[in-house]
PDB file of C-alpha atoms and ligand atoms in Angstrom:
ATOM      1  CA  MET A  35     102.670  91.783  92.928  1.00  0.00           C
ATOM      2  CA  ILE A  36     101.076  95.058  94.297  1.00  0.00           C
ATOM      3  CA  ILE A  37     100.854  95.788  97.988  1.00  0.00           C
ATOM      4  CA  SER A  38      99.289  98.987  99.132  1.00  0.00           C
ATOM      5  CA  PHE A  39      99.174 100.743 102.535  1.00  0.00           C
ATOM      6  CA  VAL A  40      95.670 102.027 102.661  1.00  0.00           C
ATOM      7  CA  GLN A  41      93.490 103.844 105.595  1.00  0.00           C
ATOM      8  CA  THR A  42      91.251 106.785 104.863  1.00  0.00           C
ATOM      9  CA  LYS A  43      91.986 108.061 108.236  1.00  0.00           C
ATOM     10  CA  GLY A  44      95.107 110.381 108.102  1.00  0.00           C
ATOM     11  CA  GLY A  45      98.301 109.915 109.993  1.00  0.00           C
ATOM     12  CA  THR A  46      97.988 106.175 110.684  1.00  0.00           C
ATOM     13  CA  GLY A  47     101.667 105.394 109.562  1.00  0.00           C
ATOM     14  CA  LYS A  48     101.130 104.271 105.828  1.00  0.00           C
ATOM     15  CA  SER A  49     104.012 106.503 104.400  1.00  0.00           C
ATOM     16  CA  THR A  50     106.295 105.178 107.019  1.00  0.00           C
ATOM     17  CA  LEU A  51     105.218 101.636 106.751  1.00  0.00           C
ATOM     18  CA  ALA A  52     105.550 101.770 102.893  1.00  0.00           C
ATOM     19  CA  LEU A  53     109.175 103.006 102.788  1.00  0.00           C
ATOM     20  CA  ASN A  54     110.225 100.590 105.562  1.00  0.00           C
ATOM     21  CA  THR A  55     108.812  97.480 103.987  1.00  0.00           C
ATOM     22  CA  ALA A  56     110.425  98.572 100.379  1.00  0.00           C
ATOM     23  CA  PHE A  57     113.598  98.236 102.316  1.00  0.00           C
ATOM     24  CA  SER A  58     113.184  95.441 104.491  1.00  0.00           C
ATOM     25  CA  GLN A  59     115.251  92.565 104.399  1.00  0.00           C
ATOM     26  CA  THR A  60     112.560  90.046 103.824  1.00  0.00           C
ATOM     27  CA  MET A  61     111.127  91.943 100.678  1.00  0.00           C
ATOM     28  CA  ASN A  62     114.615  92.533  99.219  1.00  0.00           C
ATOM     29  CA  LYS A  63     115.533  88.654  99.541  1.00  0.00           C
ATOM     30  CA  LYS A  64     112.322  87.901  97.822  1.00  0.00           C
ATOM     31  CA  PHE A  65     112.163  90.133  95.131  1.00  0.00           C
ATOM     32  CA  LYS A  66     114.679  91.275  92.428  1.00  0.00           C
ATOM     33  CA  SER A  67     113.296  94.777  91.828  1.00  0.00           C
ATOM     34  CA  ILE A  68     110.999  96.823  94.005  1.00  0.00           C
ATOM     35  CA  ALA A  69     109.063  99.977  93.077  1.00  0.00           C
ATOM     36  CA  LEU A  70     107.909 102.313  95.934  1.00  0.00           C
ATOM     37  CA  VAL A  71     105.000 104.275  94.512  1.00  0.00           C
ATOM     38  CA  GLU A  72     103.557 107.127  96.268  1.00  0.00           C
ATOM     39  CA  LEU A  73      99.826 108.251  94.983  1.00  0.00           C
ATOM     40  CA  ASP A  74      99.900 111.315  97.078  1.00  0.00           C
ATOM     41  CA  SER A  75     100.171 114.853  95.857  1.00  0.00           C
ATOM     42  CA  GLN A  76     101.400 115.941  99.179  1.00  0.00           C
ATOM     43  CA  GLY A  77     104.592 114.131  98.306  1.00  0.00           C
ATOM     44  CA  THR A  78     106.032 113.057 101.923  1.00  0.00           C
ATOM     45  CA  LEU A  79     107.972 110.339 100.255  1.00  0.00           C
ATOM     46  CA  ASN A  80     108.816 112.398  97.177  1.00  0.00           C
ATOM     47  CA  ASN A  81     110.503 114.868  99.338  1.00  0.00           C
ATOM     48  CA  TRP A  82     112.058 112.199 101.192  1.00  0.00           C
ATOM     49  CA  TRP A  83     113.372 110.540  98.210  1.00  0.00           C
ATOM     50  CA  ILE A  84     114.711 113.741  96.693  1.00  0.00           C
ATOM     51  CA  GLU A  85     116.738 114.196 100.107  1.00  0.00           C
ATOM     52  CA  ARG A  86     118.106 110.564  99.646  1.00  0.00           C
ATOM     53  CA  GLU A  87     119.354 111.246  96.201  1.00  0.00           C
ATOM     54  CA  GLU A  88     120.856 114.668  97.372  1.00  0.00           C
ATOM     55  CA  GLU A  89     122.694 112.929 100.108  1.00  0.00           C
ATOM     56  CA  GLY A  90     123.902 110.283  97.711  1.00  0.00           C
ATOM     57  CA  ARG A  91     122.337 107.360  99.297  1.00  0.00           C
ATOM     58  CA  LYS A  92     122.204 103.964  97.523  1.00  0.00           C
ATOM     59  CA  PRO A  93     118.714 103.025  96.126  1.00  0.00           C
ATOM     60  CA  GLY A  94     119.717  99.320  96.123  1.00  0.00           C
ATOM     61  CA  LYS A  95     116.739  97.330  94.262  1.00  0.00           C
ATOM     62  CA  ILE A  96     114.316 100.311  95.019  1.00  0.00           C
ATOM     63  CA  SER A  97     113.040 102.763  92.581  1.00  0.00           C
ATOM     64  CA  PHE A  98     110.701 105.557  93.345  1.00  0.00           C
ATOM     65  CA  HIS A  99     107.781 106.965  91.477  1.00  0.00           C
ATOM     66  CA  HIS A 100     105.528 109.682  92.311  1.00  0.00           C
ATOM     67  CA  ILE A 101     102.237 109.920  90.886  1.00  0.00           C
ATOM     68  CA  SER A 102     100.306 113.139  91.663  1.00  0.00           C
ATOM     69  CA  SER A 103      97.586 112.855  89.081  1.00  0.00           C
ATOM     70  CA  THR A 104      93.951 112.395  90.562  1.00  0.00           C
ATOM     71  CA  GLN A 105      92.867 110.743  87.440  1.00  0.00           C
ATOM     72  CA  LYS A 106      92.190 106.891  87.731  1.00  0.00           C
ATOM     73  CA  GLN A 107      93.439 106.423  84.155  1.00  0.00           C
ATOM     74  CA  VAL A 108      96.639 107.922  84.686  1.00  0.00           C
ATOM     75  CA  PHE A 109      97.020 105.518  88.028  1.00  0.00           C
ATOM     76  CA  GLN A 110      96.189 102.548  85.932  1.00  0.00           C
ATOM     77  CA  SER A 111      98.570 103.287  83.016  1.00  0.00           C
ATOM     78  CA  SER A 112     101.247 104.195  85.343  1.00  0.00           C
ATOM     79  CA  ILE A 113     101.044 101.165  87.413  1.00  0.00           C
ATOM     80  CA  HIS A 114     100.831  99.083  84.455  1.00  0.00           C
ATOM     81  CA  THR A 115     104.054 100.526  82.926  1.00  0.00           C
ATOM     82  CA  ILE A 116     105.857 100.170  86.577  1.00  0.00           C
ATOM     83  CA  SER A 117     104.740  96.540  87.048  1.00  0.00           C
ATOM     84  CA  ALA A 118     106.232  95.659  83.640  1.00  0.00           C
ATOM     85  CA  HIS A 119     109.622  96.663  85.229  1.00  0.00           C
ATOM     86  CA  ASN A 120     109.092  95.535  88.650  1.00  0.00           C
ATOM     87  CA  GLU A 121     108.243  92.418  90.550  1.00  0.00           C
ATOM     88  CA  LEU A 122     106.990  94.170  93.392  1.00  0.00           C
ATOM     89  CA  ILE A 123     105.132  97.333  93.780  1.00  0.00           C
ATOM     90  CA  ILE A 124     104.561  99.009  97.277  1.00  0.00           C
ATOM     91  CA  MET A 125     101.999 101.808  97.308  1.00  0.00           C
ATOM     92  CA  ASP A 126     101.656 104.538  99.570  1.00  0.00           C
ATOM     93  CA  ILE A 127      97.971 105.797  99.562  1.00  0.00           C
ATOM     94  CA  PRO A 128      96.985 109.175 100.778  1.00  0.00           C
ATOM     95  CA  GLY A 129      94.564 109.406 103.832  1.00  0.00           C
ATOM     96  CA  GLU A 130      92.101 111.884 102.434  1.00  0.00           C
ATOM     97  CA  SER A 131      91.141 112.508  98.995  1.00  0.00           C
ATOM     98  CA  THR A 132      88.692 113.922  96.989  1.00  0.00           C
ATOM     99  CA  GLY A 133      85.912 111.023  96.434  1.00  0.00           C
ATOM    100  CA  LYS A 134      88.347 108.495  98.085  1.00  0.00           C
ATOM    101  CA  LEU A 135      89.528 108.013  94.582  1.00  0.00           C
ATOM    102  CA  HIS A 136      92.985 106.769  95.643  1.00  0.00           C
ATOM    103  CA  THR A 137      91.614 104.417  98.115  1.00  0.00           C
ATOM    104  CA  ARG A 138      89.048 102.880  95.575  1.00  0.00           C
ATOM    105  CA  PHE A 139      91.688 102.433  93.168  1.00  0.00           C
ATOM    106  CA  ALA A 140      94.287 100.683  95.572  1.00  0.00           C
ATOM    107  CA  CYS A 141      91.682  98.319  96.904  1.00  0.00           C
ATOM    108  CA  ALA A 142      90.753  97.230  93.449  1.00  0.00           C
ATOM    109  CA  PHE A 143      94.042  96.844  91.925  1.00  0.00           C
ATOM    110  CA  SER A 144      96.326  95.562  94.701  1.00  0.00           C
ATOM    111  CA  ASP A 145      96.850  91.926  95.469  1.00  0.00           C
ATOM    112  CA  ILE A 146      97.353  92.910  99.224  1.00  0.00           C
ATOM    113  CA  VAL A 147      95.986  95.868 101.047  1.00  0.00           C
ATOM    114  CA  ILE A 148      97.432  96.478 104.616  1.00  0.00           C
ATOM    115  CA  ILE A 149      95.339  98.923 106.758  1.00  0.00           C
ATOM    116  CA  PRO A 150      97.140 100.108 109.712  1.00  0.00           C
ATOM    117  CA  MET A 151      94.793 100.985 112.593  1.00  0.00           C
ATOM    118  CA  ARG A 152      94.684 101.652 116.094  1.00  0.00           C
ATOM    119  CA  THR A 153      92.655  99.745 118.724  1.00  0.00           C
ATOM    120  CA  SER A 154      90.453 102.790 119.375  1.00  0.00           C
ATOM    121  CA  THR A 155      86.665 103.317 119.031  1.00  0.00           C
ATOM    122  CA  ASN A 156      87.286 106.425 116.803  1.00  0.00           C
ATOM    123  CA  ASP A 157      89.378 104.275 114.411  1.00  0.00           C
ATOM    124  CA  GLU A 158      87.019 101.494 114.300  1.00  0.00           C
ATOM    125  CA  LEU A 159      84.063 103.584 113.573  1.00  0.00           C
ATOM    126  CA  ALA A 160      85.994 105.461 110.936  1.00  0.00           C
ATOM    127  CA  PHE A 161      86.782 102.159 109.402  1.00  0.00           C
ATOM    128  CA  ALA A 162      83.240 101.080 109.404  1.00  0.00           C
ATOM    129  CA  GLU A 163      82.060 104.342 107.798  1.00  0.00           C
ATOM    130  CA  ASN A 164      84.693 105.051 105.244  1.00  0.00           C
ATOM    131  CA  LEU A 165      86.920 102.419 104.190  1.00  0.00           C
ATOM    132  CA  TYR A 166      84.853  99.161 104.815  1.00  0.00           C
ATOM    133  CA  PRO A 167      82.022 100.206 102.263  1.00  0.00           C
ATOM    134  CA  ILE A 168      84.636 100.699  99.603  1.00  0.00           C
ATOM    135  CA  ILE A 169      86.107  97.131 100.260  1.00  0.00           C
ATOM    136  CA  LYS A 170      82.649  95.721 100.309  1.00  0.00           C
ATOM    137  CA  THR A 171      82.108  97.278  96.919  1.00  0.00           C
ATOM    138  CA  VAL A 172      85.363  95.709  95.600  1.00  0.00           C
ATOM    139  CA  LEU A 173      84.636  92.324  97.023  1.00  0.00           C
ATOM    140  CA  LYS A 174      81.116  92.412  95.327  1.00  0.00           C
ATOM    141  CA  VAL A 175      82.754  92.449  91.897  1.00  0.00           C
ATOM    142  CA  ALA A 176      86.055  90.674  92.706  1.00  0.00           C
ATOM    143  CA  PRO A 177      85.144  87.812  95.285  1.00  0.00           C
ATOM    144  CA  LYS A 178      88.561  86.343  94.865  1.00  0.00           C
ATOM    145  CA  LYS A 179      89.984  89.282  96.776  1.00  0.00           C
ATOM    146  CA  ARG A 180      88.614  87.911 100.047  1.00  0.00           C
ATOM    147  CA  ASN A 181      91.921  87.208 101.524  1.00  0.00           C
ATOM    148  CA  SER A 182      93.406  90.708 100.355  1.00  0.00           C
ATOM    149  CA  PHE A 183      92.243  93.175 103.002  1.00  0.00           C
ATOM    150  CA  ASN A 184      94.265  93.030 106.426  1.00  0.00           C
ATOM    151  CA  ILE A 185      94.296  95.194 109.297  1.00  0.00           C
ATOM    152  CA  LEU A 186      97.650  95.794 110.913  1.00  0.00           C
ATOM    153  CA  PRO A 187      97.292  96.994 114.543  1.00  0.00           C
ATOM    154  CA  ALA A 188      99.089 100.251 114.638  1.00  0.00           C
ATOM    155  CA  PHE A 189     100.625 102.505 117.324  1.00  0.00           C
ATOM    156  CA  THR A 190     100.485  99.727 119.689  1.00  0.00           C
ATOM    157  CA  HIS A 191     102.480  99.707 123.082  1.00  0.00           C
ATOM    158  CA  PRO A 192     105.808  98.246 122.427  1.00  0.00           C
ATOM    159  CA  GLN A 193     105.320  95.762 125.197  1.00  0.00           C
ATOM    160  CA  ALA A 194     101.748  94.704 124.222  1.00  0.00           C
ATOM    161  CA  LYS A 195     101.075  90.980 123.485  1.00  0.00           C
ATOM    162  CA  ILE A 196     100.570  90.920 119.726  1.00  0.00           C
ATOM    163  CA  GLN A 197      98.456  87.701 119.851  1.00  0.00           C
ATOM    164  CA  LYS A 198      96.140  89.399 122.310  1.00  0.00           C
ATOM    165  CA  ILE A 199      95.569  92.414 119.768  1.00  0.00           C
ATOM    166  CA  VAL A 200      95.270  90.070 116.920  1.00  0.00           C
ATOM    167  CA  GLU A 201      92.349  88.260 118.699  1.00  0.00           C
ATOM    168  CA  TYR A 202      90.790  91.432 119.646  1.00  0.00           C
ATOM    169  CA  PHE A 203      90.617  92.593 116.082  1.00  0.00           C
ATOM    170  CA  GLU A 204      89.543  89.241 114.700  1.00  0.00           C
ATOM    171  CA  ASP A 205      86.874  89.139 117.211  1.00  0.00           C
ATOM    172  CA  ILE A 206      85.409  92.812 116.177  1.00  0.00           C
ATOM    173  CA  LEU A 207      86.278  92.615 112.361  1.00  0.00           C
ATOM    174  CA  PRO A 208      83.795  91.513 109.625  1.00  0.00           C
ATOM    175  CA  ASN A 209      84.783  87.852 108.415  1.00  0.00           C
ATOM    176  CA  ASN A 210      86.010  89.246 105.036  1.00  0.00           C
ATOM    177  CA  ILE A 211      88.799  91.351 106.639  1.00  0.00           C
ATOM    178  CA  ARG A 212      91.764  89.549 108.405  1.00  0.00           C
ATOM    179  CA  CYS A 213      94.139  90.767 110.977  1.00  0.00           C
ATOM    180  CA  LEU A 214      97.928  90.747 110.227  1.00  0.00           C
ATOM    181  CA  ASN A 215      99.765  88.510 112.526  1.00  0.00           C
ATOM    182  CA  ALA A 216     102.070  91.374 113.560  1.00  0.00           C
ATOM    183  CA  ALA A 217     101.787  94.868 115.156  1.00  0.00           C
ATOM    184  CA  TYR A 218     103.311  98.335 114.322  1.00  0.00           C
ATOM    185  CA  PRO A 219     104.295  99.671 117.720  1.00  0.00           C
ATOM    186  CA  SER A 220     104.489 103.363 118.445  1.00  0.00           C
ATOM    187  CA  ARG A 221     108.126 104.394 118.942  1.00  0.00           C
ATOM    188  CA  SER A 222     109.656 107.892 118.826  1.00  0.00           C
ATOM    189  CA  ILE A 223     112.310 106.649 116.359  1.00  0.00           C
ATOM    190  CA  TYR A 224     109.840 106.489 113.779  1.00  0.00           C
ATOM    191  CA  GLU A 225     109.377 110.004 113.950  1.00  0.00           C
ATOM    192  CA  ASN A 226     113.122 111.013 113.297  1.00  0.00           C
ATOM    193  CA  PHE A 227     114.865 108.238 111.378  1.00  0.00           C
ATOM    194  CA  ASN A 228     113.960 109.501 108.161  1.00  0.00           C
ATOM    195  CA  ARG A 229     115.861 112.815 108.275  1.00  0.00           C
ATOM    196  CA  GLU A 230     118.187 113.473 105.291  1.00  0.00           C
ATOM    197  CA  GLY A 231     116.563 110.831 103.380  1.00  0.00           C
ATOM    198  CA  MET A 232     117.654 107.853 105.597  1.00  0.00           C
ATOM    199  CA  ASN A 233     116.122 104.617 105.866  1.00  0.00           C
ATOM    200  CA  LEU A 234     115.841 102.752 109.328  1.00  0.00           C
ATOM    201  CA  LYS A 235     118.966 100.829 108.407  1.00  0.00           C
ATOM    202  CA  GLU A 236     121.168 103.894 107.600  1.00  0.00           C
ATOM    203  CA  TYR A 237     119.891 105.686 110.740  1.00  0.00           C
ATOM    204  CA  ALA A 238     120.856 102.507 112.888  1.00  0.00           C
ATOM    205  CA  GLN A 239     124.429 102.830 111.294  1.00  0.00           C
ATOM    206  CA  LEU A 240     124.534 106.423 112.217  1.00  0.00           C
ATOM    207  CA  VAL A 241     123.635 105.909 115.870  1.00  0.00           C
ATOM    208  CA  GLU A 242     125.274 102.582 116.502  1.00  0.00           C
ATOM    209  CA  ARG A 243     127.579 104.050 119.143  1.00  0.00           C
ATOM    210  CA  ASN A 244     124.814 105.470 121.286  1.00  0.00           C
ATOM    211  CA  LYS A 245     123.483 102.618 123.033  1.00  0.00           C
ATOM    212  CA  ARG A 246     119.862 103.741 123.793  1.00  0.00           C
ATOM    213  CA  GLN A 247     119.302 105.031 120.117  1.00  0.00           C
ATOM    214  CA  ALA A 248     120.901 101.870 118.853  1.00  0.00           C
ATOM    215  CA  LEU A 249     118.585  99.597 120.692  1.00  0.00           C
ATOM    216  CA  GLN A 250     115.603 101.651 119.604  1.00  0.00           C
ATOM    217  CA  ALA A 251     116.925 101.331 116.012  1.00  0.00           C
ATOM    218  CA  MET A 252     117.121  97.607 116.206  1.00  0.00           C
ATOM    219  CA  ARG A 253     113.918  97.325 117.796  1.00  0.00           C
ATOM    220  CA  ALA A 254     112.144  99.358 115.020  1.00  0.00           C
ATOM    221  CA  LEU A 255     113.992  97.177 112.219  1.00  0.00           C
ATOM    222  CA  ASN A 256     112.765  94.107 113.995  1.00  0.00           C
ATOM    223  CA  ASP A 257     109.053  95.318 114.030  1.00  0.00           C
ATOM    224  CA  ILE A 258     109.365  96.164 110.238  1.00  0.00           C
ATOM    225  CA  GLU A 259     110.873  92.562 109.447  1.00  0.00           C
ATOM    226  CA  LYS A 260     108.020  91.054 111.481  1.00  0.00           C
ATOM    227  CA  ILE A 261     105.473  93.021 109.404  1.00  0.00           C
ATOM    228  CA  ALA A 262     107.236  92.079 106.145  1.00  0.00           C
ATOM    229  CA  LYS A 263     107.266  88.308 107.099  1.00  0.00           C
ATOM    230  CA  ALA A 264     103.697  88.530 108.203  1.00  0.00           C
ATOM    231  CA  VAL A 265     102.643  90.108 104.555  1.00  0.00           C
ATOM    232  CA  ASN A 266     104.969  87.636 102.827  1.00  0.00           C
ATOM    233  CA  LYS A 267     103.132  84.582 104.481  1.00  0.00           C
ATOM    234  CA  ILE A 268      99.910  85.867 103.027  1.00  0.00           C
ATOM    235  CA  MET A 269     101.500  86.251  99.573  1.00  0.00           C
ATOM    236  CA  GLU A 270     102.400  82.612  99.866  1.00  0.00           C
ATOM    237  CA  ASN A 271      98.994  81.365 100.874  1.00  0.00           C
TER     238      ASN A 271
HETATM  239  N1  ATP B 324     105.272 103.773 114.739  1.00  0.00           N
HETATM  240  C1  ATP B 324     104.996 104.922 114.948  1.00  0.00           C
HETATM  241  N2  ATP B 324     105.368 105.524 116.047  1.00  0.00           N
HETATM  242  C2  ATP B 324     105.365 106.827 116.339  1.00  0.00           C
HETATM  243  N3  ATP B 324     105.258 107.940 115.311  1.00  0.00           N
HETATM  244  C3  ATP B 324     105.054 107.261 114.183  1.00  0.00           C
HETATM  245  C4  ATP B 324     104.976 105.985 113.796  1.00  0.00           C
HETATM  246  N4  ATP B 324     104.766 105.744 112.546  1.00  0.00           N
HETATM  247  C5  ATP B 324     104.675 107.007 112.073  1.00  0.00           C
HETATM  248  N5  ATP B 324     104.728 107.967 113.114  1.00  0.00           N
HETATM  249  C6  ATP B 324     104.805 109.440 112.898  1.00  0.00           C
HETATM  250  O1  ATP B 324     103.332 109.701 112.721  1.00  0.00           O
HETATM  251  C7  ATP B 324     103.069 110.677 111.663  1.00  0.00           C
HETATM  252  C8  ATP B 324     102.280 110.196 110.471  1.00  0.00           C
HETATM  253  O2  ATP B 324     103.012 109.223 109.941  1.00  0.00           O
HETATM  254  P1  ATP B 324     102.818 108.879 108.335  1.00  0.00           P
HETATM  255  O3  ATP B 324     103.008 110.150 107.476  1.00  0.00           O
HETATM  256  O4  ATP B 324     103.574 107.541 108.022  1.00  0.00           O
HETATM  257  O5  ATP B 324     101.271 108.585 108.192  1.00  0.00           O
HETATM  258  P2  ATP B 324     100.335 108.471 106.856  1.00  0.00           P
HETATM  259  O6  ATP B 324      99.351 107.358 107.455  1.00  0.00           O
HETATM  260  O7  ATP B 324     101.005 108.279 105.804  1.00  0.00           O
HETATM  261  O8  ATP B 324      99.702 109.887 106.996  1.00  0.00           O
HETATM  262  P3  ATP B 324      98.788 110.641 105.772  1.00  0.00           P
HETATM  263  O9  ATP B 324      97.300 110.088 105.868  1.00  0.00           O
HETATM  264  O10 ATP B 324      98.769 112.102 106.106  1.00  0.00           O
HETATM  265  O11 ATP B 324      99.506 110.224 104.537  1.00  0.00           O
HETATM  266  C9  ATP B 324     104.596 111.094 111.332  1.00  0.00           C
HETATM  267  O12 ATP B 324     104.699 112.137 112.006  1.00  0.00           O
HETATM  268  C10 ATP B 324     105.449 109.886 111.560  1.00  0.00           C
HETATM  269  O13 ATP B 324     106.689 110.346 111.888  1.00  0.00           O
HETATM  270 MG1   MG B 325     101.258 109.388 104.028  1.00  0.00          MG
END
């Protein structure tokens, strides 16, 4: 099973979501081995993983792989090898890349593509102009992937009603794109939990005596489980 976080627009939470989904309870209960794969030469997650190792943090069921190549053949053969050893692969795809090569690869090779997107006219236009044409091309050759592409409403207000946002997206999206029944709220904790290679759970343990921060951490952990459960539901369908 390959799940990718894809969005041609930069800075929409792909890397943060990929690492947190890999460490989510939901995915760790379901899969025996999980590979977190970064296809980004920027190496956001690679640097974070190096820090994790330096701090001696436990990887659990998760292995990390950084593919910095820009050749489709290298992606393909690397993913092939990784999938032979892992039940679940979670791919973090870069926002901007030459010829959108990484995005094309992820759309064609993933079982599930999650597209974090804001409810903003700019993001909607960018999706229509940049990402949707790639998805349409993939669906032309692989119509079975009809249920693979899912928008995840991102940077939503923490108190916004998820149902309302989902309805909004379902209304404006073409019928071959779905909206995940979850949201990824904007919270300052997502900007700082990952220092020293921490994941959300480790951060929550670190701040457990600080009521306000502990509450933020609990809420973020809860967001991630809800997202992972919604993704899980698609996998089962
Ligand atoms: N839910 C959130 N709320 C607030 N800030 C967030 C949230 N998720 C991520 N961020 C912050 O937004 C920035 C972009 O996040 P991230 O690196 O995950 O995005 P990305 O889509 O992977 O970016 P790129 O396209 O450059 O790879 C980071 O500074 C991150 O800390
Ligand atoms: Mg990223």
